[in-house]
Amino acid sequence: MTVRVTGFFLLLIAGVSLGQECAPKKYDTGIVCVCNVSYCDELPPLKKLDQPQYQVFTSNQDGLRLHRTNGTFQPYAFNLLNILNSLNTIQINKYERYQTIFGFGGAFTDAFGINLQSVEPALQEKVLSSYFSKSGIEYNVGRVPIGGTDFSTKGYSYDDSDTPDPSLSLFKLADEDYRYKLSYIRRARELNQELKLFASAWIAPKWMKTNHAFSGFGRVKDEYYQTWANYHKKFFDEYKKENITFWGVTTGNEPSLSMFGSNIPSNRFTIEEMKRWVGDHLGPTIRQSEYKDLKIMVLDDQRVFLPWFVDAVFSNETIKNYIDIVAVHWYWDDVILPFVLDLVHTKYPEKLLMGTEACVGDRVWEKGVELGSWQRGERYAFSVIQDIQHHFIGWTDWNMALDTKGGPTYINNNVDSPIIINSAAGEFYKQPMYYSLGHFSKFVPRGSVRIGITQKQFISSTAFLRPDQGVVVVLQNRGNFGHNIELVDSERGKISLSLGPHSLTTVVYY
Ligand SMILES: *[C@@H]1O[C@H](CO)[C@@H](O)[C@H](O)[C@H]1NC(C)=O
Ligand SMILES: *[C@@H]1O[C@H](CO)[C@@H](O)[C@H](O)[C@H]1NC(C)=O
Ligand SMILES: *[C@@H]1O[C@H](CO)[C@@H](O)[C@H](O)[C@H]1NC(C)=O
Ligand SMILES: *[C@@H]1O[C@H](CO)[C@@H](O)[C@H](O)[C@H]1NC(C)=O
């Protein structure tokens, strides 16, 4: 069944038994699903269909959004004819096992909280539910900035003393934590008890910095490295008092920004500085504290630093042993092929790779929000598939919601987000990027294992075995032409699928 966005009613009829469907709104740039206090599309929890049935969820440029259909496996015989015809066959191999999946999510930035607070509580709840609940896309990962970021209304740290305060006697959480973060994080965790958080710092107090500024060419002064580690520990203490505990901590957001003197706040860590930071300060401080089980996530920066940056850092065994995860951002993926991820995985199989930030609209020629952009949603899905095929255990988006201008951001670094909140209209828009991430996050729970799948030239694909033994396959067609394929599981049979142009498909079977 193909339902195009010809009207709200058609979709409602098609979706009678499937939960509330998308209320589409068309822009020149594409289609969004509109939510207001009284209406928001919902995705019912995954139903387990018995063998030999399977279900298919489709999104596409024409306006389908996780549209559910079902079918029955057809017999498939491994004979010569089928092998000769295998041009269109995509084979699942459940016995070829790779990494275990940790999860998918986004970041609790000040901008997210500010935008939530700009609408009434019932609508805030719909945003949080869209991301975290069983009727949403079931995010189970959250990134929490330690203090401010460029997506705050001003630069700030937790100890903005005019004079040095090495004992951190003035350390305290900011108003922003109380107003824009804590209660939303707690609510998200109520909606999904599987939610796990990791923290990253952008901004160190000016008195700690070589350039006495939050951004620019600066780093934490040598004499304050331990203070900066203590500062991290104090953050975990304060959040613990608020009943919020963490799973991981990165070594700091994008240390490379300050090597270029960017106006985005950051702290420089060259290889030698990173070794000293992890080996003599952050590592021992975390491991000797009550937070000793935190995953320490190195890099938190672009692929271009792989594998050489971690090679150099890991050349010291002590330092290498402090690190659990190599955290990677996506911004330069177009120019750096994913084989660098394989190099890291092959050399350090015990270190896990994870995506810790991504967003679109960050480039000069494509700044800010583009409502309904299918192409942007397509870039997300393509990246998730590629990263997972190259050993990522999870993928984390940036701001979970922005305003219609792609802010607020005090340095005007406006970008895009999977949810755009229009407070004046009392509504929010779910962009294709939201559904792209949902094609994975909703169906691939923590503990799923990536399994084997044959790769085709025109179709990107990845597959998983869920902890409940369900199989999930995600197939992406980014081309202008449809492709008919046969998905083959030798123990089940075959599924014939027509993958339309610019479509994303998730298949689930037990
Ligand atoms: C909310 O959205 C629904 C579906 O698009 C629409 O029928 C309804 O009028 C909207 N309600 C308000 C208060 O805007
Ligand atoms: C499968 O799809 C058919 C046709 O759309 C529908 O009538 C039926 O309820 C679906 N079965 C399940 C278990 O969802
Ligand atoms: C934290 O949890 C304790 C025990 O459940 C509770 O008494 C306290 O009110 C909570 N604090 C906050 C800030 O939620
Ligand atoms: C490795 O790093 C640790 C912690 O920084 C340091 O104490 C030790 O001297 C280093 N070892 C070598 C061989 O450089």
mmCIF file of C-alpha atoms in Angstrom, residues 191-509:
data_model
loop_
_atom_site.group_PDB
_atom_site.id
_atom_site.type_symbol
_atom_site.label_atom_id
_atom_site.label_comp_id
_atom_site.label_asym_id
_atom_site.label_seq_id
_atom_site.Cartn_x
_atom_site.Cartn_y
_atom_site.Cartn_z
ATOM 1 C CA LEU A 191 9.879 7.919 29.913
ATOM 2 C CA ASN A 192 12.743 5.542 29.148
ATOM 3 C CA GLN A 193 14.410 3.911 32.122
ATOM 4 C CA GLU A 194 17.134 2.636 29.796
ATOM 5 C CA LEU A 195 18.389 6.203 29.276
ATOM 6 C CA LYS A 196 22.149 6.457 29.830
ATOM 7 C CA LEU A 197 24.006 9.763 29.907
ATOM 8 C CA PHE A 198 27.475 10.968 29.066
ATOM 9 C CA ALA A 199 28.910 14.406 29.784
ATOM 10 C CA SER A 200 31.221 16.693 27.780
ATOM 11 C CA ALA A 201 32.759 20.062 28.630
ATOM 12 C CA TRP A 202 33.063 22.953 26.176
ATOM 13 C CA ILE A 203 33.876 25.819 28.516
ATOM 14 C CA ALA A 204 36.517 26.085 31.235
ATOM 15 C CA PRO A 205 36.587 29.130 33.540
ATOM 16 C CA LYS A 206 38.526 32.008 31.952
ATOM 17 C CA TRP A 207 40.950 32.090 34.893
ATOM 18 C CA MET A 208 42.004 28.543 34.011
ATOM 19 C CA LYS A 209 42.763 29.423 30.378
ATOM 20 C CA THR A 210 45.984 30.513 28.691
ATOM 21 C CA ASN A 211 44.079 33.168 26.680
ATOM 22 C CA HIS A 212 41.652 34.156 29.460
ATOM 23 C CA ALA A 213 38.707 33.471 27.110
ATOM 24 C CA PHE A 214 36.102 30.729 26.599
ATOM 25 C CA SER A 215 36.935 30.400 22.890
ATOM 26 C CA GLY A 216 39.824 31.247 20.575
ATOM 27 C CA PHE A 217 43.337 29.809 20.677
ATOM 28 C CA GLY A 218 43.309 28.706 24.282
ATOM 29 C CA ARG A 219 43.801 25.790 26.591
ATOM 30 C CA VAL A 220 43.701 25.031 30.267
ATOM 31 C CA LYS A 221 46.964 26.243 31.855
ATOM 32 C CA ASP A 222 49.354 23.505 32.973
ATOM 33 C CA GLU A 223 48.905 24.384 36.630
ATOM 34 C CA TYR A 224 45.122 23.929 36.390
ATOM 35 C CA TYR A 225 44.932 20.489 34.749
ATOM 36 C CA GLN A 226 44.154 18.856 38.109
ATOM 37 C CA THR A 227 41.717 21.648 38.949
ATOM 38 C CA TRP A 228 39.949 20.981 35.639
ATOM 39 C CA ALA A 229 39.716 17.269 36.561
ATOM 40 C CA ASN A 230 38.339 18.196 40.004
ATOM 41 C CA TYR A 231 35.845 20.472 38.259
ATOM 42 C CA HIS A 232 34.574 17.462 36.297
ATOM 43 C CA LYS A 233 34.231 15.459 39.504
ATOM 44 C CA LYS A 234 32.319 18.295 41.161
ATOM 45 C CA PHE A 235 29.902 18.314 38.225
ATOM 46 C CA PHE A 236 29.151 14.634 38.837
ATOM 47 C CA ASP A 237 28.734 15.348 42.573
ATOM 48 C CA GLU A 238 26.222 18.117 41.926
ATOM 49 C CA TYR A 239 24.237 16.118 39.365
ATOM 50 C CA LYS A 240 24.204 13.168 41.747
ATOM 51 C CA LYS A 241 22.565 15.391 44.359
ATOM 52 C CA GLU A 242 19.902 15.950 41.706
ATOM 53 C CA ASN A 243 19.553 12.175 41.282
ATOM 54 C CA ILE A 244 21.213 12.179 37.891
ATOM 55 C CA THR A 245 24.021 9.719 37.373
ATOM 56 C CA PHE A 246 26.224 9.201 34.354
ATOM 57 C CA TRP A 247 27.548 6.372 32.214
ATOM 58 C CA GLY A 248 30.380 8.231 30.493
ATOM 59 C CA VAL A 249 32.518 11.353 30.225
ATOM 60 C CA THR A 250 34.406 12.621 27.198
ATOM 61 C CA THR A 251 37.833 14.211 27.416
ATOM 62 C CA GLY A 252 36.271 17.477 26.172
ATOM 63 C CA ASN A 253 34.300 18.618 23.153
ATOM 64 C CA GLU A 254 36.277 19.140 19.929
ATOM 65 C CA PRO A 255 39.714 20.199 21.203
ATOM 66 C CA SER A 256 40.613 20.921 17.564
ATOM 67 C CA LEU A 257 38.368 24.018 17.489
ATOM 68 C CA SER A 258 40.859 25.939 19.607
ATOM 69 C CA MET A 259 43.719 24.864 17.337
ATOM 70 C CA PHE A 260 41.973 26.927 14.624
ATOM 71 C CA GLY A 261 40.960 29.722 17.008
ATOM 72 C CA SER A 262 37.254 29.043 16.417
ATOM 73 C CA ASN A 263 34.639 31.231 18.101
ATOM 74 C CA ILE A 264 32.986 28.024 19.362
ATOM 75 C CA PRO A 265 34.162 27.578 22.957
ATOM 76 C CA SER A 266 36.717 24.813 23.410
ATOM 77 C CA ASN A 267 39.953 23.813 25.146
ATOM 78 C CA ARG A 268 42.943 22.704 23.133
ATOM 79 C CA PHE A 269 44.511 19.301 23.673
ATOM 80 C CA THR A 270 47.413 18.392 21.429
ATOM 81 C CA ILE A 271 48.610 14.778 21.604
ATOM 82 C CA GLU A 272 51.030 15.512 24.449
ATOM 83 C CA GLU A 273 48.449 17.626 26.276
ATOM 84 C CA MET A 274 45.817 14.889 25.884
ATOM 85 C CA LYS A 275 48.212 12.283 27.260
ATOM 86 C CA ARG A 276 48.935 14.411 30.283
ATOM 87 C CA TRP A 277 45.243 15.302 30.762
ATOM 88 C CA VAL A 278 44.096 11.669 30.695
ATOM 89 C CA GLY A 279 47.172 9.976 32.179
ATOM 90 C CA ASP A 280 47.927 12.297 35.099
ATOM 91 C CA HIS A 281 44.593 14.012 35.814
ATOM 92 C CA LEU A 282 41.213 12.970 34.379
ATOM 93 C CA GLY A 283 42.008 9.230 34.389
ATOM 94 C CA PRO A 284 43.297 8.930 37.971
ATOM 95 C CA THR A 285 40.692 11.388 39.319
ATOM 96 C CA ILE A 286 37.781 9.413 37.842
ATOM 97 C CA ARG A 287 39.178 5.962 38.605
ATOM 98 C CA GLN A 288 39.970 6.864 42.225
ATOM 99 C CA SER A 289 36.530 8.361 42.808
ATOM 100 C CA GLU A 290 33.057 6.938 43.357
ATOM 101 C CA TYR A 291 32.615 7.489 39.591
ATOM 102 C CA LYS A 292 35.310 4.939 38.756
ATOM 103 C CA ASP A 293 33.001 2.985 36.418
ATOM 104 C CA LEU A 294 32.413 5.956 34.107
ATOM 105 C CA LYS A 295 33.404 5.219 30.530
ATOM 106 C CA ILE A 296 36.186 7.599 29.581
ATOM 107 C CA MET A 297 35.654 8.661 25.982
ATOM 108 C CA VAL A 298 38.658 10.102 24.182
ATOM 109 C CA LEU A 299 38.722 12.468 21.173
ATOM 110 C CA ASP A 300 35.090 13.707 20.944
ATOM 111 C CA ASP A 301 36.183 15.163 17.629
ATOM 112 C CA GLN A 302 36.255 14.419 13.881
ATOM 113 C CA ARG A 303 37.281 11.290 12.015
ATOM 114 C CA VAL A 304 40.239 13.109 10.527
ATOM 115 C CA PHE A 305 42.128 12.510 13.799
ATOM 116 C CA LEU A 306 41.886 8.739 13.328
ATOM 117 C CA PRO A 307 43.797 6.644 13.725
ATOM 118 C CA TRP A 308 46.907 8.789 14.296
ATOM 119 C CA PHE A 309 45.733 10.798 17.293
ATOM 120 C CA VAL A 310 44.600 7.753 19.263
ATOM 121 C CA ASP A 311 47.665 5.783 18.106
ATOM 122 C CA ALA A 312 49.823 8.441 19.710
ATOM 123 C CA VAL A 313 47.721 8.654 22.878
ATOM 124 C CA PHE A 314 47.491 4.858 23.200
ATOM 125 C CA SER A 315 51.255 4.450 22.733
ATOM 126 C CA ASN A 316 51.420 4.734 26.533
ATOM 127 C CA GLU A 317 49.778 1.630 28.089
ATOM 128 C CA THR A 318 48.799 3.411 31.301
ATOM 129 C CA ILE A 319 46.963 6.110 29.391
ATOM 130 C CA LYS A 320 45.443 3.622 26.966
ATOM 131 C CA ASN A 321 44.046 1.649 29.898
ATOM 132 C CA TYR A 322 42.116 4.666 31.148
ATOM 133 C CA ILE A 323 40.215 4.923 27.868
ATOM 134 C CA ASP A 324 37.095 2.858 27.115
ATOM 135 C CA ILE A 325 35.681 4.547 24.036
ATOM 136 C CA VAL A 326 36.819 6.506 21.005
ATOM 137 C CA ALA A 327 34.152 9.193 20.518
ATOM 138 C CA VAL A 328 33.730 10.509 16.974
ATOM 139 C CA HIS A 329 31.894 13.482 15.426
ATOM 140 C CA TRP A 330 30.612 13.446 11.861
ATOM 141 C CA TYR A 331 31.376 16.885 10.439
ATOM 142 C CA TRP A 332 34.227 15.994 8.085
ATOM 143 C CA ASP A 333 32.903 12.577 7.049
ATOM 144 C CA ASP A 334 32.556 13.656 3.390
ATOM 145 C CA VAL A 335 36.302 13.943 3.072
ATOM 146 C CA ILE A 336 37.518 11.151 5.364
ATOM 147 C CA LEU A 337 36.557 7.629 4.370
ATOM 148 C CA PRO A 338 35.291 5.264 7.068
ATOM 149 C CA PHE A 339 38.262 2.874 6.761
ATOM 150 C CA VAL A 340 39.945 4.974 9.461
ATOM 151 C CA LEU A 341 37.312 3.589 11.857
ATOM 152 C CA ASP A 342 38.242 0.039 10.842
ATOM 153 C CA LEU A 343 41.905 0.799 11.513
ATOM 154 C CA VAL A 344 41.054 1.847 15.071
ATOM 155 C CA HIS A 345 38.819 -1.188 15.575
ATOM 156 C CA THR A 346 41.405 -3.630 14.223
ATOM 157 C CA LYS A 347 44.263 -2.225 16.273
ATOM 158 C CA TYR A 348 42.299 -1.762 19.504
ATOM 159 C CA PRO A 349 39.372 -4.203 19.391
ATOM 160 C CA GLU A 350 38.720 -3.662 23.119
ATOM 161 C CA LYS A 351 38.149 0.081 22.586
ATOM 162 C CA LEU A 352 34.636 0.822 21.364
ATOM 163 C CA LEU A 353 33.773 3.427 18.743
ATOM 164 C CA MET A 354 30.776 5.693 19.231
ATOM 165 C CA GLY A 355 29.269 8.719 17.488
ATOM 166 C CA THR A 356 28.909 11.582 19.969
ATOM 167 C CA GLU A 357 27.758 14.502 17.792
ATOM 168 C CA ALA A 358 26.199 15.295 14.429
ATOM 169 C CA CYS A 359 24.058 18.018 12.924
ATOM 170 C CA VAL A 360 23.363 19.599 9.563
ATOM 171 C CA GLY A 361 23.083 23.237 8.644
ATOM 172 C CA ASP A 362 26.530 23.923 10.075
ATOM 173 C CA ARG A 363 28.134 24.988 6.810
ATOM 174 C CA VAL A 364 28.328 28.443 5.313
ATOM 175 C CA TRP A 365 26.463 27.346 2.167
ATOM 176 C CA GLU A 366 23.679 25.507 4.000
ATOM 177 C CA LYS A 367 23.238 27.441 7.214
ATOM 178 C CA GLY A 368 20.455 26.810 9.684
ATOM 179 C CA VAL A 369 17.033 25.231 9.433
ATOM 180 C CA GLU A 370 15.563 23.761 6.250
ATOM 181 C CA LEU A 371 12.056 22.600 7.073
ATOM 182 C CA GLY A 372 11.234 19.126 5.806
ATOM 183 C CA SER A 373 14.553 18.508 4.043
ATOM 184 C CA TRP A 374 14.538 14.875 2.968
ATOM 185 C CA GLN A 375 18.143 15.211 1.855
ATOM 186 C CA ARG A 376 19.201 16.083 5.410
ATOM 187 C CA GLY A 377 17.286 13.121 6.801
ATOM 188 C CA GLU A 378 18.941 10.978 4.160
ATOM 189 C CA ARG A 379 22.385 12.152 5.247
ATOM 190 C CA TYR A 380 21.633 11.105 8.827
ATOM 191 C CA ALA A 381 20.505 7.601 7.871
ATOM 192 C CA PHE A 382 23.419 7.132 5.467
ATOM 193 C CA SER A 383 25.848 8.147 8.189
ATOM 194 C CA VAL A 384 24.302 5.878 10.839
ATOM 195 C CA ILE A 385 24.435 2.869 8.481
ATOM 196 C CA GLN A 386 27.998 3.610 7.440
ATOM 197 C CA ASP A 387 29.215 4.172 10.991
ATOM 198 C CA ILE A 388 27.528 1.024 12.268
ATOM 199 C CA GLN A 389 28.988 -1.002 9.404
ATOM 200 C CA HIS A 390 32.326 0.355 10.619
ATOM 201 C CA HIS A 391 31.915 -0.668 14.279
ATOM 202 C CA PHE A 392 30.093 2.196 16.005
ATOM 203 C CA ILE A 393 28.140 1.041 19.073
ATOM 204 C CA GLY A 394 25.894 4.095 19.038
ATOM 205 C CA TRP A 395 25.126 7.418 17.442
ATOM 206 C CA THR A 396 24.334 10.707 19.196
ATOM 207 C CA ASP A 397 22.677 13.682 17.565
ATOM 208 C CA TRP A 398 23.269 17.281 18.661
ATOM 209 C CA ASN A 399 20.450 19.674 19.852
ATOM 210 C CA MET A 400 17.225 17.702 20.269
ATOM 211 C CA ALA A 401 15.176 20.785 19.400
ATOM 212 C CA LEU A 402 15.878 24.271 18.077
ATOM 213 C CA ASP A 403 13.699 27.274 17.220
ATOM 214 C CA THR A 404 12.681 28.149 13.651
ATOM 215 C CA LYS A 405 15.945 30.082 13.208
ATOM 216 C CA GLY A 406 18.082 27.168 14.419
ATOM 217 C CA GLY A 407 18.955 28.673 17.807
ATOM 218 C CA PRO A 408 19.329 30.059 20.340
ATOM 219 C CA THR A 409 23.109 30.223 20.045
ATOM 220 C CA TYR A 410 25.036 33.147 21.520
ATOM 221 C CA ILE A 411 27.635 33.099 18.745
ATOM 222 C CA ASN A 412 24.998 32.772 15.964
ATOM 223 C CA ASN A 413 26.130 29.281 15.021
ATOM 224 C CA ASN A 414 22.574 28.453 13.863
ATOM 225 C CA VAL A 415 22.071 24.888 12.648
ATOM 226 C CA ASP A 416 19.251 22.392 12.050
ATOM 227 C CA SER A 417 17.597 19.850 14.346
ATOM 228 C CA PRO A 418 15.241 16.843 13.976
ATOM 229 C CA ILE A 419 12.605 18.808 15.924
ATOM 230 C CA ILE A 420 11.942 22.498 15.334
ATOM 231 C CA ILE A 421 9.767 24.292 17.888
ATOM 232 C CA ASN A 422 7.631 27.196 16.699
ATOM 233 C CA SER A 423 6.537 28.721 20.000
ATOM 234 C CA ALA A 424 4.535 31.545 18.363
ATOM 235 C CA ALA A 425 2.332 28.975 16.622
ATOM 236 C CA GLY A 426 2.237 26.650 19.649
ATOM 237 C CA GLU A 427 3.490 23.739 17.557
ATOM 238 C CA PHE A 428 6.585 21.780 16.650
ATOM 239 C CA TYR A 429 7.770 20.103 13.491
ATOM 240 C CA LYS A 430 9.236 16.634 13.176
ATOM 241 C CA GLN A 431 11.717 16.708 10.357
ATOM 242 C CA PRO A 432 12.808 13.764 8.175
ATOM 243 C CA MET A 433 15.951 13.571 10.377
ATOM 244 C CA TYR A 434 13.739 12.577 13.322
ATOM 245 C CA TYR A 435 12.264 9.638 11.410
ATOM 246 C CA SER A 436 15.676 8.676 9.991
ATOM 247 C CA LEU A 437 17.013 8.238 13.502
ATOM 248 C CA GLY A 438 13.784 6.493 14.520
ATOM 249 C CA HIS A 439 14.358 3.832 11.850
ATOM 250 C CA PHE A 440 17.241 2.692 14.076
ATOM 251 C CA SER A 441 16.546 3.885 17.632
ATOM 252 C CA LYS A 442 13.038 2.472 17.847
ATOM 253 C CA PHE A 443 13.878 -0.980 16.535
ATOM 254 C CA VAL A 444 17.435 -1.637 17.682
ATOM 255 C CA PRO A 445 17.425 -1.751 21.501
ATOM 256 C CA ARG A 446 20.554 -1.801 23.655
ATOM 257 C CA GLY A 447 22.217 -5.199 23.546
ATOM 258 C CA SER A 448 21.324 -5.861 19.904
ATOM 259 C CA VAL A 449 24.229 -7.277 17.904
ATOM 260 C CA ARG A 450 25.136 -6.273 14.369
ATOM 261 C CA ILE A 451 24.952 -9.270 12.034
ATOM 262 C CA GLY A 452 26.077 -10.003 8.505
ATOM 263 C CA ILE A 453 24.308 -8.589 5.429
ATOM 264 C CA THR A 454 25.496 -8.462 1.809
ATOM 265 C CA GLN A 455 26.176 -4.988 0.438
ATOM 266 C CA LYS A 456 24.778 -3.763 -2.895
ATOM 267 C CA GLN A 457 25.908 -0.893 -5.011
ATOM 268 C CA PHE A 458 22.697 1.131 -4.875
ATOM 269 C CA ILE A 459 21.403 0.153 -1.442
ATOM 270 C CA SER A 460 23.058 0.866 1.928
ATOM 271 C CA SER A 461 22.172 -1.744 4.471
ATOM 272 C CA THR A 462 22.821 -2.932 7.994
ATOM 273 C CA ALA A 463 21.250 -5.660 10.143
ATOM 274 C CA PHE A 464 20.908 -6.567 13.816
ATOM 275 C CA LEU A 465 19.845 -9.405 16.066
ATOM 276 C CA ARG A 466 17.815 -8.006 18.960
ATOM 277 C CA PRO A 467 18.154 -9.397 22.496
ATOM 278 C CA ASP A 468 14.650 -10.893 22.027
ATOM 279 C CA GLN A 469 15.958 -12.716 18.916
ATOM 280 C CA GLY A 470 14.110 -10.480 16.470
ATOM 281 C CA VAL A 471 16.013 -9.522 13.320
ATOM 282 C CA VAL A 472 16.065 -5.872 12.206
ATOM 283 C CA VAL A 473 17.266 -4.853 8.750
ATOM 284 C CA VAL A 474 17.624 -1.225 7.634
ATOM 285 C CA LEU A 475 17.821 -0.536 3.893
ATOM 286 C CA GLN A 476 18.390 2.837 2.294
ATOM 287 C CA ASN A 477 17.844 3.855 -1.319
ATOM 288 C CA ARG A 478 19.251 7.347 -1.917
ATOM 289 C CA GLY A 479 18.783 7.157 -5.670
ATOM 290 C CA ASN A 480 16.151 8.573 -8.015
ATOM 291 C CA PHE A 481 15.067 5.106 -9.150
ATOM 292 C CA GLY A 482 13.364 2.285 -7.293
ATOM 293 C CA HIS A 483 15.062 -1.073 -6.775
ATOM 294 C CA ASN A 484 13.374 -4.440 -6.351
ATOM 295 C CA ILE A 485 15.307 -6.651 -4.023
ATOM 296 C CA GLU A 486 14.919 -9.990 -2.320
ATOM 297 C CA LEU A 487 15.909 -10.137 1.300
ATOM 298 C CA VAL A 488 16.957 -13.690 2.069
ATOM 299 C CA ASP A 489 17.288 -15.366 5.458
ATOM 300 C CA SER A 490 18.189 -18.970 4.754
ATOM 301 C CA GLU A 491 16.264 -20.152 7.837
ATOM 302 C CA ARG A 492 13.112 -18.186 7.055
ATOM 303 C CA GLY A 493 12.825 -17.687 3.300
ATOM 304 C CA LYS A 494 12.673 -14.540 1.253
ATOM 305 C CA ILE A 495 10.994 -11.162 1.399
ATOM 306 C CA SER A 496 10.458 -9.325 -1.882
ATOM 307 C CA LEU A 497 10.739 -5.590 -1.400
ATOM 308 C CA SER A 498 10.369 -2.661 -3.709
ATOM 309 C CA LEU A 499 12.646 0.050 -2.357
ATOM 310 C CA GLY A 500 11.291 3.279 -3.784
ATOM 311 C CA PRO A 501 13.410 6.283 -4.757
ATOM 312 C CA HIS A 502 14.728 8.257 -1.774
ATOM 313 C CA SER A 503 13.374 5.803 0.762
ATOM 314 C CA LEU A 504 14.405 4.301 4.071
ATOM 315 C CA THR A 505 13.063 0.899 5.122
ATOM 316 C CA THR A 506 13.252 -1.046 8.367
ATOM 317 C CA VAL A 507 12.240 -4.717 8.235
ATOM 318 C CA VAL A 508 11.566 -6.651 11.451
ATOM 319 C CA TYR A 509 10.945 -10.382 11.832
#
